[in-house]
Each structure stands twice: as structure tokens, then as C-alpha cells.
Amino acid sequence: MISEAEALRRILDAVTPLPVAEVPLPDALGLSCARTMLADFPLPGFDNSMMDGYALRAAESTGERILKLKGVQPAGLDQSLICGPGEAVRVFTGAPIPAGTDAVIMQEDVEVLEDAIRCRELVAPGENVRRAGADLCAGQIMLKAGDALTPGRLGLLASQGHATVPVHAPPKAAVLTTGDELRPPGAALLPGQIYNSNGVMLRAMLAQAGVRGATAAHCEDDFNATLEELKRLIREHDMILVSGGVSVGARDQVKPALGALGIEPEIWRVKVKPGKPFLFAQTTWQGRAVHIFGLPGNPVSGFVTFQLFVRPALLRLLGRTDTEPESLPAVCGRNLSNDSDRPHYLRGQLRHDRFIPQGMQMSHALFGLSQADTLLRLEPGQTIHEGENVRVFPF
Ligand code: AMP
Ligand code: MG
């Protein structure tokens, strides 16, 4: 059995980012940018109005003068209006600022006369004008290689006219659940059967990490069925998550099936709780690397080992530079101890800065996990008292 750190090191050494491809912006959420992206033009692209109001010369906003309305400039096509002394133009939010004007007075601050206005407030030069380039200059770095594509960053790329973004292509992923006892949600259960919850949970975790539309496959605890499913999935995927069947039981077929394919696991069994039976193996198909993660069937074990090992590997495949899980300082909300010989990841909620464990801390207890948003790692033999400072891992 190897340590968690050693397992993670071996996995990260084994994975390299996939080739770069251009993908449409709406499909890029959660992926990472593969190249430095510079702004082609400034933002805003031209001086424009921050308000519905009137563009004018600030020096003429004294209220002593009646300003003649020269025309209307809505947001949209520039009417190329030119304002002379004593003139103003009706403008709306986002409208290009007409030549000859240097400020906008908000509509609430004027008295509207027929074809003219009188200012009730003084405006300063530049007031209510969004200056070209004030937000972003031409040539400025918008994104660096390895940066996560968040909604705000996708919006920024779109505002520069990009329809696509270069990313490391997301891996083609599959989730293969195993187990005679499992039935798909929606079907009827016979006594002794349970629903396959890992299939949906693991595919949701992949989606959250940027890999949507993973293949769902299932096989019973049968050597030939497992072998055939693995063979089929290896041909079509870069990454396979196998759920269950990785322990030492006579009905655990994943290791024997991998063995029959000539695939020797690089990792099997890790010093972590929950998640000890975790397995990692690699193979190639037609020159393409295929990463195989064997996750324990117990739902919480599958969840925790995904967070600890699959997610960092996935981020590395996607070209992300920050594969380390984010940790936060917190105050322990309960007395907690770990009497096992492995580090224990407890599931809890971070309420303000207090970590409160949720539900049963057992590897099958899905309800507690469903209430949790944070992991707390307890070292073997460690006791933490309520009120002590800890670091936690929100997920
Ligand atoms: P295994 O790792 O196959 O020995 O399974 C360990 C435990 O997890 C058993 O109680 C299984 O019934 C349960 N389990 C395995 N796969 C799933 C799954 N896909 N969804 C829900 N529970 C599962
Ligand atoms: Mg099983």
C-alpha cells in the first residue's frame, strides 16, 4: 500500500495534456485556455454613454444656456452627429459619444423644452462617459495558458469577437459501473438490489471538472463481461473510471480482466480512508494513452478518491497549471479523532468558517455526503478539539 502523496505523484507523472483544439466558446466552460490570449482592440472599443441622457460640452452645463437638440444617438450604428457650441444630442446607454461633446448629463438632471434642454446640474468633462480602453488596452493579456475558462473569461473572449478558444481537448471519458446488485434509477428493484448511484455521481463530477457527456456503461460481476466492456471502452476513450469490483473479493473482476488484457495496475491500494482499494492503470490504444482509474464501489469512497486522484489528473490533462486542491483556514466545529492507521477525509459543511461534520462518516453513507461541501483531513491517530484551527478542502 502506498501513500496518498506517492499515488498522486505517480498519477500526475503519467498524464500529459491532450492536443490543442479550437472549441466554440459555449462548449469551453471548465476547460482551460491553451495559449496566451491578447486583446485585439481596446474595451470599451469607443467612447460611449454610461447613461440615458444628453451629450454636451461640460462647460455649457451651467443652466444659464438653453442647449439646442441636434439629434438622437441610440446605442448602435454611429450617426456621425457633430455637436457645435450650444448644442446637445439625446443619447442612450452604450451610444457612441457624438463629436464635439465631452460629457453626458443624465436625463433626470435636465429640463426638457421643445427641441432643447436646460441643465439643472453641472457636469464635469468626461462625466458619464465610458472611455475607450479604460477597461482593457489593445495588446493586454486577457488569459494565460493554463487559466481556467470561467463564465466571466468566456464573456471577455466573446467581447473581443472570438467565437472559439484554443483548449487542450477534453478527454473522452467513460464511467463503467460494476455490480450484480445494481439497477438503473427508474427501474424496479427486487429484494437485495440497490440503485446504481455512482454512475450518475461520477459523471456529474466529470462534468463539474469540464468533461461533459461521458459514456455510461455497466457490467455485472462477470469476468468475460468486464473484459469485453473494458476492451470496448479502451478503444474509444482516453480515460475510464471503473466503479466497484476493485477489492480482493472473489467477485471483484476488474483486476483479473485488466490482467487478461496485459494491463498491470501501477497503483492498487492507497493509504487513505475512505478509498483504500483505489487502482490506477495505463495502457495505449493505437498510440493513444488510456488512463484507467478503479474507484471503490462504496459511494463516499468513490467520491473521495475522485477528488484526491481523478480530479487533479483531469486538470492536468486539460492543461490546467493549478492542479492542487484549494484549502481554506477554518475552525473545527466538533471534537474529532482518527483512530485508524490511514489519513481520514471527513465530510462536512463549512458554515462561515466552522467545519461541521455531516451525517455518518462511513464509506457507504451517501446522505451525509450529499449535505457536505468540504473535506477535513485527519492524520492517523490525530485528535482535533472543537475550536482548534484547521485547514479544510472545499469541493
Ligand atoms: P465493491 O467495491 O464493488 O465491492 O462495492 C462496495 C459497496 O459499494 C457495495 O455495498 C456495493 O453494493 C456498493 N456499490 C458498488 N457500486 C455501486 C454503485 N454504482 N452505486 C451504488 N453503490 C454501489
Ligand atoms: Mg461490487
CSV table of C-alpha atoms in Angstrom, one decimal, residues 327-333 349-356 374 376 387-393:
chain,number,residue,atom,x,y,z
A,327,SER,CA,-7.6,24.7,1.0
A,328,LEU,CA,-9.0,27.3,3.4
A,329,PRO,CA,-8.4,28.0,7.1
A,330,ALA,CA,-11.4,27.0,9.3
A,331,VAL,CA,-12.3,26.4,12.9
A,332,CYS,CA,-13.1,22.8,13.9
A,333,GLY,CA,-16.8,22.7,15.0
A,349,GLN,CA,-20.1,21.7,5.9
A,350,LEU,CA,-18.2,24.9,6.1
A,351,ARG,CA,-20.6,27.3,7.9
A,352,HIS,CA,-19.0,30.7,7.9
A,353,ASP,CA,-15.6,29.5,9.0
A,354,ARG,CA,-16.6,26.5,11.1
A,355,PHE,CA,-16.3,22.9,9.8
A,356,ILE,CA,-19.3,20.8,10.9
A,374,THR,CA,-15.9,20.4,2.4
A,376,LEU,CA,-11.3,17.7,6.5
A,387,GLY,CA,-12.4,25.4,18.4
A,388,GLU,CA,-9.0,24.4,17.0
A,389,ASN,CA,-7.7,25.9,13.8
A,390,VAL,CA,-7.6,23.6,10.8
A,391,ARG,CA,-7.3,23.7,7.1
A,392,VAL,CA,-10.2,22.3,5.0
A,393,PHE,CA,-10.7,21.4,1.4
